[in-house]
């Protein structure tokens, strides 16, 4: 595969006058891209054998990582000490902490954070420090010691307690037993991907809560951890399912064709009824905005994105590339660069579709359906934030804040994100963007491939720079003027 060489860094960054001393920093990561792409596919190709080996140690109740088990995007190596420490911390989180850290339903991101750090080669000291930071505010896994455990193997009990967060631990015990008895692949085939009403209910719940259950499931599958998969199923069980009907209605109205996600984003923005359906004061801008005021219009556009036979590989790349496009390009100059909190979850969940599409227990049709639901969720997420204008020049013309050798390349960016103190969203976003660069190779000549070439590291720098900048880490609902009112204007820059 031919890989076009990158231009020197001095040709990519924007200058600051004749006195600017350009750093001759080549935009190349610390690995050969051709070998990296080959390595990615090699990991995937032998995943079933690797999984069988790991399942002899990792169980539905026990976390066990090895130095070789670092996910689909391996960056750097791991050692047995870090594997042991990360496993211990994940086990403590599994045994002690609820999936929500408050009654409002804010998610426990510890598993996401630690596995991302581990996969990127972070040392044990960083992983432990970030764990302690976020473990400090978690709730106990059992919310009430006075409450008798509920046996969720009784169908009525299972059905009657769906969507109720205080029963997370009861559902966790149920899913642990199911996986222990049947194996996680058969459990997912039967309870999530079977295509009947009960499975569709659970599949829809995976897309609830801004994709958090799906993200959790993705980590469990990617890192071959049945206990994390059990957490994901329990998490989905205590989420609501109103988004499911939207996804099913879109599916019923599907219109096979060649529309791409970027085309549909443009059409959604151009539809004034739909693009302005969400209001700032809506409690949930998807449910109370788009689906309440422009349901038919939304279904019409979303139903035009389909995955046909033989399209899984290309449409996966399209979804991943497009999620980063509408997330990174939704800026509001001259305001400082910030990423939308809700769009960011569309990107952070996209990385797992590399794992999903390579699972041998799922049929091609099941994989295609899962991908369709993700693309259609992304479209309604975009509409729900008032369909912001997408400014590609905000990416192509971006000037990284740090220009010293290494700071603006992937290794330096990851080191900065390792140290950033949050709940893991930032480093997950960085990993997902770097992964997307690899997945998008070979598709740069496609009209839908909006992010390409040197733009990938531009986005990576935007991520690190924006979270380190002043103000709230994430903007929320960036199509609204109100989302930007507390952010300052960026410094003026001289362009070449």
CSV table of C-alpha atoms in Angstrom, one decimal:
chain,number,residue,atom,x,y,z
A,1,UNK,CA,0.0,0.0,0.0
A,2,UNK,CA,1.4,3.3,-1.0
A,3,UNK,CA,1.6,5.9,1.8
A,4,UNK,CA,1.9,9.5,0.7
A,5,UNK,CA,4.8,11.1,2.7
A,6,UNK,CA,3.8,14.0,4.9
A,7,UNK,CA,5.2,17.5,4.1
A,8,UNK,CA,7.5,19.1,6.7
A,9,UNK,CA,5.9,20.6,9.7
A,10,UNK,CA,7.1,24.0,8.5
A,11,UNK,CA,4.8,23.7,5.5
A,12,UNK,CA,1.8,22.7,7.6
A,13,UNK,CA,1.8,25.2,10.5
A,14,UNK,CA,0.8,28.8,9.9
A,15,UNK,CA,3.6,31.3,10.2
A,16,UNK,CA,3.8,34.4,12.4
A,17,UNK,CA,5.8,36.7,10.1
A,18,UNK,CA,9.2,36.7,8.5
A,19,UNK,CA,10.9,36.3,11.9
A,20,UNK,CA,9.2,33.0,12.5
A,21,UNK,CA,11.8,30.3,13.0
A,22,UNK,CA,10.1,27.2,11.7
A,23,UNK,CA,10.8,24.0,13.5
A,24,UNK,CA,11.7,21.3,11.0
A,25,UNK,CA,9.5,18.8,12.7
A,26,UNK,CA,8.3,16.1,10.4
A,27,UNK,CA,4.7,15.1,10.8
A,28,UNK,CA,5.3,11.5,11.2
A,29,UNK,CA,4.4,9.4,14.3
A,30,UNK,CA,7.0,7.2,16.1
A,31,UNK,CA,6.0,4.2,14.0
A,32,UNK,CA,5.9,3.1,10.4
A,33,UNK,CA,2.3,3.6,9.2
A,34,UNK,CA,2.5,0.6,6.8
A,35,UNK,CA,3.7,-1.7,9.6
A,36,UNK,CA,1.2,-0.2,12.0
A,37,UNK,CA,-1.7,-0.8,9.7
A,38,UNK,CA,-0.5,-4.3,9.1
A,39,UNK,CA,-0.1,-4.8,12.9
A,40,UNK,CA,-3.7,-3.5,13.5
A,41,UNK,CA,-5.1,-6.1,11.1
A,42,UNK,CA,-2.8,-8.8,12.5
A,43,UNK,CA,-4.2,-8.2,16.0
A,44,UNK,CA,-7.7,-8.5,14.6
A,45,UNK,CA,-7.1,-11.5,12.5
A,46,UNK,CA,-5.9,-13.6,15.4
A,47,UNK,CA,-8.3,-12.2,17.9
A,48,UNK,CA,-10.4,-15.4,18.3
A,49,UNK,CA,-7.3,-17.4,19.2
A,50,UNK,CA,-6.1,-14.7,21.5
A,51,UNK,CA,-9.5,-14.4,23.2
A,52,UNK,CA,-9.6,-18.1,24.0
A,53,UNK,CA,-6.3,-17.9,25.7
A,54,UNK,CA,-7.3,-14.9,27.8
A,55,UNK,CA,-10.7,-16.3,28.7
A,56,UNK,CA,-8.8,-19.1,30.6
A,57,UNK,CA,-7.8,-16.3,33.0
A,58,UNK,CA,-10.3,-13.5,32.6
A,59,UNK,CA,-13.8,-14.4,33.7
A,60,UNK,CA,-17.2,-12.8,34.2
A,61,UNK,CA,-16.1,-11.8,37.7
A,62,UNK,CA,-12.4,-11.4,37.3
A,63,UNK,CA,-10.4,-8.8,35.4
A,64,UNK,CA,-7.1,-10.1,34.0
A,65,UNK,CA,-5.0,-8.1,31.5
A,66,UNK,CA,-1.7,-9.3,30.0
A,67,UNK,CA,1.1,-7.2,28.5
A,68,UNK,CA,0.0,-8.3,25.0
A,69,UNK,CA,-3.6,-7.3,25.5
A,70,UNK,CA,-3.6,-3.6,24.6
A,71,UNK,CA,-6.5,-3.3,22.2
A,72,UNK,CA,-6.9,-2.5,18.5
A,73,UNK,CA,-4.8,0.6,18.7
A,74,UNK,CA,-1.5,-0.4,20.3
A,75,UNK,CA,0.8,2.5,20.9
A,76,UNK,CA,3.9,1.6,22.9
A,77,UNK,CA,4.3,-1.6,24.9
A,78,UNK,CA,3.1,-2.8,28.3
A,79,UNK,CA,4.8,-4.8,31.0
A,80,UNK,CA,3.6,-7.4,33.5
A,81,UNK,CA,3.7,-5.0,36.4
A,82,UNK,CA,1.4,-2.5,34.7
A,83,UNK,CA,-0.9,-5.3,33.6
A,84,UNK,CA,-1.1,-6.6,37.1
A,85,UNK,CA,-1.7,-3.1,38.7
A,86,UNK,CA,-4.3,-2.1,36.1
A,87,UNK,CA,-6.2,-5.5,36.6
A,88,UNK,CA,-6.2,-4.9,40.3
A,89,UNK,CA,-7.6,-1.4,40.0
A,90,UNK,CA,-10.3,-2.5,37.5
A,91,UNK,CA,-11.2,-5.3,39.8
A,92,UNK,CA,-11.6,-2.9,42.7
A,93,UNK,CA,-13.8,-0.7,40.6
A,94,UNK,CA,-15.8,-3.8,39.4
A,95,UNK,CA,-16.3,-5.0,43.0
A,96,UNK,CA,-16.9,-1.8,44.8
A,97,UNK,CA,-18.3,0.9,42.6
A,98,UNK,CA,-21.7,1.6,41.0
A,99,UNK,CA,-22.0,2.4,37.3
A,100,UNK,CA,-23.4,5.8,38.1
A,101,UNK,CA,-21.7,8.1,40.7
A,102,UNK,CA,-24.9,10.1,41.5
A,103,UNK,CA,-28.6,9.9,41.3
A,104,UNK,CA,-28.7,12.1,38.2
A,105,UNK,CA,-27.1,9.2,36.2
A,106,UNK,CA,-23.6,10.6,35.7
A,107,UNK,CA,-21.4,7.7,34.6
A,108,UNK,CA,-18.5,6.0,36.2
A,109,UNK,CA,-15.8,6.2,33.5
A,110,UNK,CA,-13.0,4.4,35.4
A,111,UNK,CA,-13.0,1.3,33.2
A,112,UNK,CA,-12.9,3.4,30.1
A,113,UNK,CA,-10.1,5.6,31.4
A,114,UNK,CA,-7.8,2.9,32.7
A,115,UNK,CA,-8.1,0.7,29.7
A,116,UNK,CA,-7.4,3.6,27.4
A,117,UNK,CA,-4.3,4.6,29.3
A,118,UNK,CA,-3.2,1.0,29.4
A,119,UNK,CA,-3.8,0.5,25.7
A,120,UNK,CA,-1.7,3.6,24.9
A,121,UNK,CA,1.3,2.4,27.0
A,122,UNK,CA,0.9,4.6,30.1
A,123,UNK,CA,2.9,3.5,33.1
A,124,UNK,CA,1.4,2.0,36.2
A,125,UNK,CA,2.0,5.2,38.2
A,126,UNK,CA,-0.1,7.3,35.8
A,127,UNK,CA,-2.9,4.7,35.7
A,128,UNK,CA,-3.0,4.4,39.5
A,129,UNK,CA,-3.0,8.2,40.0
A,130,UNK,CA,-5.9,8.7,37.6
A,131,UNK,CA,-7.7,5.8,39.3
A,132,UNK,CA,-7.4,7.4,42.7
A,133,UNK,CA,-8.5,10.7,41.4
A,134,UNK,CA,-11.8,9.3,40.0
A,135,UNK,CA,-12.4,6.6,42.6
A,136,UNK,CA,-12.7,9.3,45.3
A,137,UNK,CA,-16.3,10.3,44.3
A,138,UNK,CA,-17.8,7.0,43.3
A,139,UNK,CA,-20.8,5.4,45.0
A,140,UNK,CA,-20.9,1.8,46.4
A,141,UNK,CA,-22.0,-0.9,44.0
A,142,UNK,CA,-24.9,-1.8,46.3
A,143,UNK,CA,-26.8,1.4,47.0
A,144,UNK,CA,-28.9,0.0,49.9
A,145,UNK,CA,-27.9,-2.8,52.3
A,146,UNK,CA,-31.5,-3.0,53.4
A,147,UNK,CA,-32.7,-4.1,49.9
A,148,UNK,CA,-32.9,-7.8,49.3
A,149,UNK,CA,-31.2,-8.9,46.1
A,150,UNK,CA,-33.5,-9.3,43.2
A,151,UNK,CA,-33.2,-12.5,41.1
A,152,UNK,CA,-33.2,-11.2,37.6
A,153,UNK,CA,-33.3,-14.7,36.1
A,154,UNK,CA,-37.0,-14.6,36.8
A,155,UNK,CA,-38.4,-12.9,33.6
A,156,UNK,CA,-40.9,-10.7,35.4
A,157,UNK,CA,-38.2,-9.4,37.7
A,158,UNK,CA,-35.9,-8.7,34.8
A,159,UNK,CA,-38.6,-6.8,32.9
A,160,UNK,CA,-40.0,-4.9,35.8
A,161,UNK,CA,-36.6,-3.5,37.0
A,162,UNK,CA,-35.2,-2.4,33.6
A,163,UNK,CA,-34.2,1.2,33.6
A,164,UNK,CA,-33.9,1.5,37.4
A,165,UNK,CA,-30.4,2.4,38.4
A,166,UNK,CA,-30.6,1.1,42.0
A,167,UNK,CA,-30.8,-2.4,40.6
A,168,UNK,CA,-27.4,-2.2,38.8
A,169,UNK,CA,-25.7,-4.7,41.1
A,170,UNK,CA,-28.6,-7.2,40.8
A,171,UNK,CA,-28.4,-7.0,37.0
A,172,UNK,CA,-24.6,-7.3,37.2
A,173,UNK,CA,-24.9,-10.6,39.2
A,174,UNK,CA,-27.4,-11.9,36.6
A,175,UNK,CA,-25.2,-11.1,33.6
A,176,UNK,CA,-22.1,-12.5,35.4
A,177,UNK,CA,-24.0,-15.8,35.8
A,178,UNK,CA,-25.3,-15.8,32.2
A,179,UNK,CA,-21.7,-15.3,30.9
A,180,UNK,CA,-20.3,-17.9,33.2
A,181,UNK,CA,-22.8,-20.4,32.0
A,182,UNK,CA,-23.0,-19.6,28.2
A,183,UNK,CA,-19.9,-17.6,27.4
A,184,UNK,CA,-20.1,-13.9,26.5
A,185,UNK,CA,-20.4,-14.4,22.8
A,186,UNK,CA,-23.5,-16.5,23.1
A,187,UNK,CA,-25.0,-14.2,25.6
A,188,UNK,CA,-24.6,-11.2,23.3
A,189,UNK,CA,-25.9,-13.2,20.3
A,190,UNK,CA,-29.0,-14.2,22.2
A,191,UNK,CA,-29.7,-11.2,24.4
A,192,UNK,CA,-28.5,-8.2,22.3
A,193,UNK,CA,-28.2,-9.2,18.6
A,194,UNK,CA,-30.8,-11.8,18.0
A,195,UNK,CA,-33.2,-9.3,16.3
A,196,UNK,CA,-36.3,-10.2,18.3
A,197,UNK,CA,-38.2,-7.7,20.5
A,198,UNK,CA,-36.3,-8.5,23.7
A,199,UNK,CA,-32.9,-8.3,22.1
A,200,UNK,CA,-33.8,-5.1,20.3
A,201,UNK,CA,-34.9,-3.6,23.6
A,202,UNK,CA,-31.4,-4.3,25.0
A,203,UNK,CA,-29.6,-3.2,21.8
A,204,UNK,CA,-31.5,0.1,22.0
A,205,UNK,CA,-30.5,0.6,25.6
A,206,UNK,CA,-26.9,0.3,24.5
A,207,UNK,CA,-27.3,3.5,22.6
A,208,UNK,CA,-28.9,5.3,25.5
A,209,UNK,CA,-27.1,7.7,27.9
A,210,UNK,CA,-25.1,9.2,25.0
A,211,UNK,CA,-23.7,5.9,24.0
A,212,UNK,CA,-22.1,5.0,27.3
A,213,UNK,CA,-23.3,1.3,27.5
A,214,UNK,CA,-22.1,0.8,23.9
A,215,UNK,CA,-18.7,2.3,24.8
A,216,UNK,CA,-18.5,0.1,27.9
A,217,UNK,CA,-19.3,-3.0,25.8
A,218,UNK,CA,-16.7,-2.0,23.2
A,219,UNK,CA,-14.0,-1.8,25.9
A,220,UNK,CA,-15.0,-5.3,27.2
A,221,UNK,CA,-14.8,-6.8,23.7
A,222,UNK,CA,-11.7,-5.0,22.6
A,223,UNK,CA,-9.7,-5.9,25.7
A,224,UNK,CA,-11.2,-9.4,26.0
A,225,UNK,CA,-12.7,-8.9,29.5
A,226,UNK,CA,-15.9,-10.8,30.2
A,227,UNK,CA,-16.3,-8.9,33.5
A,228,UNK,CA,-16.3,-5.6,31.7
A,229,UNK,CA,-18.9,-7.0,29.2
A,230,UNK,CA,-21.1,-8.0,32.2
A,231,UNK,CA,-20.8,-4.4,33.5
A,232,UNK,CA,-21.8,-3.1,30.1
A,233,UNK,CA,-24.9,-5.3,30.0
A,234,UNK,CA,-25.8,-4.3,33.6
A,235,UNK,CA,-25.3,-0.7,32.6
A,236,UNK,CA,-27.6,-1.0,29.6
A,237,UNK,CA,-30.2,-2.7,31.8
A,238,UNK,CA,-30.5,0.3,34.0
A,239,UNK,CA,-30.7,2.9,31.2
A,240,UNK,CA,-34.0,4.0,29.6
A,241,UNK,CA,-35.0,2.9,26.1
A,242,UNK,CA,-36.8,5.8,24.5
A,243,UNK,CA,-34.1,6.1,21.8
A,244,UNK,CA,-34.9,2.5,20.7
A,245,UNK,CA,-38.2,3.5,19.0
A,246,UNK,CA,-36.4,6.2,16.9
A,247,UNK,CA,-33.8,3.7,15.7
A,248,UNK,CA,-36.5,1.1,14.9
A,249,UNK,CA,-38.6,3.7,13.0
A,250,UNK,CA,-35.7,4.8,11.0
A,251,UNK,CA,-35.0,1.1,10.1
A,252,UNK,CA,-38.5,0.6,8.9
A,253,UNK,CA,-38.3,3.6,6.6
A,254,UNK,CA,-34.8,2.8,5.3
A,255,UNK,CA,-34.1,4.0,1.8
A,256,UNK,CA,-31.1,2.1,0.4
A,257,UNK,CA,-28.9,4.6,-1.6
A,258,UNK,CA,-25.6,6.3,-1.8
A,259,UNK,CA,-26.1,9.2,0.6
A,260,UNK,CA,-23.1,9.8,2.8
A,261,UNK,CA,-23.1,11.1,6.4
A,262,UNK,CA,-21.5,14.5,5.4
A,263,UNK,CA,-24.2,14.9,2.7
A,264,UNK,CA,-26.9,14.3,5.3
A,265,UNK,CA,-25.3,16.6,7.8
A,266,UNK,CA,-25.5,19.4,5.1
A,267,UNK,CA,-29.1,18.6,4.4
A,268,UNK,CA,-30.1,18.5,8.1
A,269,UNK,CA,-28.5,21.9,8.6
A,270,UNK,CA,-30.3,23.2,5.5
A,271,UNK,CA,-33.7,22.0,6.9
A,272,UNK,CA,-34.8,24.9,9.1
A,273,UNK,CA,-37.6,23.1,10.8
A,274,UNK,CA,-35.2,20.3,11.8
A,275,UNK,CA,-32.1,22.3,12.5
A,276,UNK,CA,-33.9,24.6,14.9
A,277,UNK,CA,-36.2,22.0,16.5
A,278,UNK,CA,-34.1,21.7,19.6
A,279,UNK,CA,-34.3,24.6,22.1
A,280,UNK,CA,-31.8,25.7,24.6
A,281,UNK,CA,-34.1,25.0,27.6
A,282,UNK,CA,-35.0,21.5,26.5
A,283,UNK,CA,-34.2,18.9,29.2
A,284,UNK,CA,-33.0,16.4,26.6
A,285,UNK,CA,-32.4,18.0,23.2
A,286,UNK,CA,-32.9,14.7,21.3
A,287,UNK,CA,-36.1,13.5,23.1
A,288,UNK,CA,-37.7,16.9,23.9
A,289,UNK,CA,-36.4,18.7,20.9
A,290,UNK,CA,-35.8,16.7,17.7
A,291,UNK,CA,-38.2,13.8,18.4
A,292,UNK,CA,-40.9,16.1,19.8
A,293,UNK,CA,-40.9,18.8,17.1
A,294,UNK,CA,-39.4,17.3,14.0
A,295,UNK,CA,-39.5,13.5,14.3
A,296,UNK,CA,-40.7,12.9,10.8
A,297,UNK,CA,-38.0,15.0,9.2
A,298,UNK,CA,-35.3,13.4,11.3
A,299,UNK,CA,-36.4,9.9,10.4
A,300,UNK,CA,-36.5,10.9,6.7
A,301,UNK,CA,-32.8,12.0,6.7
A,302,UNK,CA,-31.5,9.2,9.0
A,303,UNK,CA,-33.2,6.5,7.0
A,304,UNK,CA,-31.1,7.5,3.9
A,305,UNK,CA,-27.9,6.2,5.5
A,306,UNK,CA,-27.7,2.5,5.0
A,307,UNK,CA,-25.0,-0.2,4.9
A,308,UNK,CA,-25.4,-2.6,2.0
A,309,UNK,CA,-23.9,-6.0,1.3
A,310,UNK,CA,-20.2,-5.7,0.9
A,311,UNK,CA,-20.1,-2.1,2.3
A,312,UNK,CA,-19.2,-2.8,5.9
A,313,UNK,CA,-15.5,-1.9,5.7
A,314,UNK,CA,-16.0,1.3,3.8
A,315,UNK,CA,-19.1,2.5,5.7
A,316,UNK,CA,-17.3,1.8,9.0
A,317,UNK,CA,-14.5,4.1,7.9
A,318,UNK,CA,-17.1,6.7,6.7
A,319,UNK,CA,-18.8,6.7,10.1
A,320,UNK,CA,-15.6,7.1,12.0
A,321,UNK,CA,-14.2,9.8,9.7
A,322,UNK,CA,-17.5,11.7,9.7
A,323,UNK,CA,-17.9,11.6,13.5
A,324,UNK,CA,-14.5,13.4,13.8
A,325,UNK,CA,-15.4,15.8,11.1
A,326,UNK,CA,-18.6,17.2,12.7
A,327,UNK,CA,-17.0,17.1,16.1
A,328,UNK,CA,-13.8,18.9,15.3
A,329,UNK,CA,-15.2,21.3,12.7
A,330,UNK,CA,-18.0,22.6,14.9
A,331,UNK,CA,-16.1,25.6,16.1
A,332,UNK,CA,-17.2,29.2,16.7
A,333,UNK,CA,-14.5,31.6,15.7
A,334,UNK,CA,-13.2,33.9,17.1
A,335,UNK,CA,-14.0,31.9,20.3
A,336,UNK,CA,-11.3,29.6,21.7
A,337,UNK,CA,-11.3,26.1,20.3
A,338,UNK,CA,-13.5,23.7,22.2
A,339,UNK,CA,-15.1,20.3,21.5
A,340,UNK,CA,-18.8,19.6,22.0
A,341,UNK,CA,-19.3,17.2,25.0
A,342,UNK,CA,-22.1,15.3,23.2
A,343,UNK,CA,-20.4,15.1,19.8
A,344,UNK,CA,-17.2,13.8,21.6
A,345,UNK,CA,-19.1,10.7,22.6
A,346,UNK,CA,-19.9,9.9,19.0
A,347,UNK,CA,-16.1,9.9,18.3
A,348,UNK,CA,-15.2,8.0,21.5
A,349,UNK,CA,-17.6,5.2,20.6
A,350,UNK,CA,-16.5,5.0,17.0
A,351,UNK,CA,-13.2,3.2,17.7
A,352,UNK,CA,-15.0,0.0,18.8
A,353,UNK,CA,-16.5,-0.6,15.4
A,354,UNK,CA,-13.1,-1.9,14.4
A,355,UNK,CA,-13.6,-4.6,17.0
A,356,UNK,CA,-17.3,-5.1,16.3
A,357,UNK,CA,-16.8,-5.7,12.5
A,358,UNK,CA,-14.2,-8.4,13.2
A,359,UNK,CA,-16.2,-10.5,15.6
A,360,UNK,CA,-16.7,-13.9,14.2
A,361,UNK,CA,-19.9,-14.6,16.3
A,362,UNK,CA,-21.8,-11.8,14.5
A,363,UNK,CA,-23.2,-12.1,11.0
A,364,UNK,CA,-22.5,-9.6,8.3
A,365,UNK,CA,-26.1,-8.4,8.6
A,366,UNK,CA,-25.8,-8.0,12.4
A,367,UNK,CA,-22.7,-6.0,12.0
A,368,UNK,CA,-24.2,-3.8,9.3
A,369,UNK,CA,-27.3,-3.2,11.5
A,370,UNK,CA,-25.2,-2.1,14.4
A,371,UNK,CA,-23.2,0.3,12.2
A,372,UNK,CA,-26.4,1.7,10.7
A,373,UNK,CA,-27.8,2.4,14.2
A,374,UNK,CA,-24.6,4.2,15.1
A,375,UNK,CA,-24.6,6.4,12.0
A,376,UNK,CA,-28.2,7.3,12.6
A,377,UNK,CA,-27.6,8.1,16.2
A,378,UNK,CA,-24.7,10.4,15.1
A,379,UNK,CA,-27.1,12.2,12.8
A,380,UNK,CA,-29.7,12.9,15.4
A,381,UNK,CA,-26.9,14.0,17.9
A,382,UNK,CA,-25.8,16.5,15.3
A,383,UNK,CA,-29.3,17.9,14.8
A,384,UNK,CA,-30.0,18.0,18.5
A,385,UNK,CA,-27.1,20.5,19.1
A,386,UNK,CA,-28.8,23.0,16.6
A,387,UNK,CA,-26.9,21.6,13.6
A,388,UNK,CA,-23.8,23.8,13.9
A,389,UNK,CA,-21.9,25.1,10.9
A,390,UNK,CA,-19.0,22.9,10.1
A,391,UNK,CA,-15.8,24.8,9.3
A,392,UNK,CA,-13.2,22.6,7.8
A,393,UNK,CA,-10.7,25.5,7.7
A,394,UNK,CA,-10.8,25.5,11.5
A,395,UNK,CA,-9.0,22.2,11.2
A,396,UNK,CA,-6.7,22.7,8.2
A,397,UNK,CA,-5.6,26.1,9.4
A,398,UNK,CA,-5.1,25.2,13.0
A,399,UNK,CA,-1.8,26.3,14.6
A,400,UNK,CA,-0.7,24.0,17.4
A,401,UNK,CA,0.1,25.8,20.7
A,402,UNK,CA,3.3,23.7,21.3
A,403,UNK,CA,5.8,23.5,18.5
A,404,UNK,CA,8.8,22.0,20.2
A,405,UNK,CA,10.0,18.7,18.8
A,406,UNK,CA,7.7,15.9,19.9
A,407,UNK,CA,5.0,18.0,21.6
A,408,UNK,CA,2.8,18.2,18.5
A,409,UNK,CA,3.2,14.5,17.4
A,410,UNK,CA,1.1,11.6,18.7
A,411,UNK,CA,3.6,10.5,21.3
A,412,UNK,CA,3.8,14.0,22.8
A,413,UNK,CA,0.1,14.5,22.6
A,414,UNK,CA,-0.6,11.2,24.4
A,415,UNK,CA,1.9,12.1,27.1
A,416,UNK,CA,0.0,15.4,27.7
A,417,UNK,CA,-3.3,13.6,27.8
A,418,UNK,CA,-1.9,11.0,30.3
A,419,UNK,CA,-1.3,13.8,32.7
A,420,UNK,CA,-4.6,15.7,32.1
A,421,UNK,CA,-6.8,15.3,35.2
A,422,UNK,CA,-10.3,14.4,34.1
A,423,UNK,CA,-12.5,11.3,34.0
A,424,UNK,CA,-10.9,10.0,30.8
A,425,UNK,CA,-12.9,11.7,28.1
A,426,UNK,CA,-9.8,13.6,26.8
A,427,UNK,CA,-7.4,10.7,26.3
A,428,UNK,CA,-10.2,8.6,24.9
A,429,UNK,CA,-10.8,11.3,22.3
A,430,UNK,CA,-7.1,11.4,21.4
A,431,UNK,CA,-6.9,7.6,21.0
A,432,UNK,CA,-10.1,7.6,18.9
A,433,UNK,CA,-8.7,10.3,16.5
A,434,UNK,CA,-5.3,8.5,16.1
A,435,UNK,CA,-7.1,5.3,15.4
A,436,UNK,CA,-9.3,7.0,12.9
A,437,UNK,CA,-6.3,8.1,10.9
A,438,UNK,CA,-5.3,4.5,10.4
A,439,UNK,CA,-8.8,3.3,9.5
A,440,UNK,CA,-9.2,6.1,7.0
A,441,UNK,CA,-6.1,5.2,5.0
A,442,UNK,CA,-7.1,4.1,1.5
A,443,UNK,CA,-10.2,6.3,1.5
A,444,UNK,CA,-8.7,9.8,1.1
A,445,UNK,CA,-10.0,10.1,-2.4
A,446,UNK,CA,-13.6,9.6,-1.3
A,447,UNK,CA,-15.8,12.7,-1.1
A,448,UNK,CA,-17.0,11.8,2.4
A,449,UNK,CA,-13.4,11.7,3.7
A,450,UNK,CA,-13.3,15.2,5.1
A,451,UNK,CA,-10.4,14.6,7.5
A,452,UNK,CA,-7.3,13.4,5.7
A,453,UNK,CA,-3.5,13.8,5.5
A,454,UNK,CA,-2.0,16.4,7.9
A,455,UNK,CA,-5.4,17.2,9.3
A,456,UNK,CA,-5.3,14.2,11.6
A,457,UNK,CA,-2.5,15.6,13.8
A,458,UNK,CA,-4.2,19.0,13.5
A,459,UNK,CA,-7.2,17.5,15.2
A,460,UNK,CA,-5.0,15.7,17.8
A,461,UNK,CA,-3.4,19.0,18.7
A,462,UNK,CA,-6.8,20.7,18.9
A,463,UNK,CA,-7.9,18.0,21.4
A,464,UNK,CA,-4.8,18.5,23.7
A,465,UNK,CA,-4.7,22.2,23.4
A,466,UNK,CA,-8.4,22.7,24.0
A,467,UNK,CA,-8.6,20.6,27.2
A,468,UNK,CA,-5.5,22.4,28.6
A,469,UNK,CA,-7.0,25.8,27.8
A,470,UNK,CA,-8.9,28.0,30.1
A,471,UNK,CA,-12.7,27.7,30.7
A,472,UNK,CA,-14.8,24.6,30.8
A,473,UNK,CA,-13.1,21.6,29.3
A,474,UNK,CA,-16.1,20.8,27.0
A,475,UNK,CA,-18.6,23.1,25.3
A,476,UNK,CA,-22.1,21.8,25.4
A,477,UNK,CA,-24.6,22.0,22.5
A,478,UNK,CA,-22.3,24.1,20.2
A,479,UNK,CA,-24.9,25.1,17.7
A,480,UNK,CA,-26.5,27.4,20.2
A,481,UNK,CA,-25.0,30.9,20.9
A,482,UNK,CA,-25.5,30.2,24.6
A,483,UNK,CA,-22.9,27.4,24.5
A,484,UNK,CA,-20.1,29.9,23.7
A,485,UNK,CA,-21.0,32.9,25.9
A,486,UNK,CA,-18.5,32.1,28.7
A,487,UNK,CA,-15.5,31.3,26.4
A,488,UNK,CA,-13.0,34.0,25.5
A,489,UNK,CA,-11.8,35.0,22.1
A,490,UNK,CA,-8.7,33.3,20.8
A,491,UNK,CA,-5.5,35.4,20.3
A,492,UNK,CA,-5.1,36.9,16.9
A,493,UNK,CA,-2.7,35.1,14.6
A,494,UNK,CA,-0.8,36.1,11.4
A,495,UNK,CA,-1.5,33.7,8.5
A,496,UNK,CA,0.9,32.9,5.7
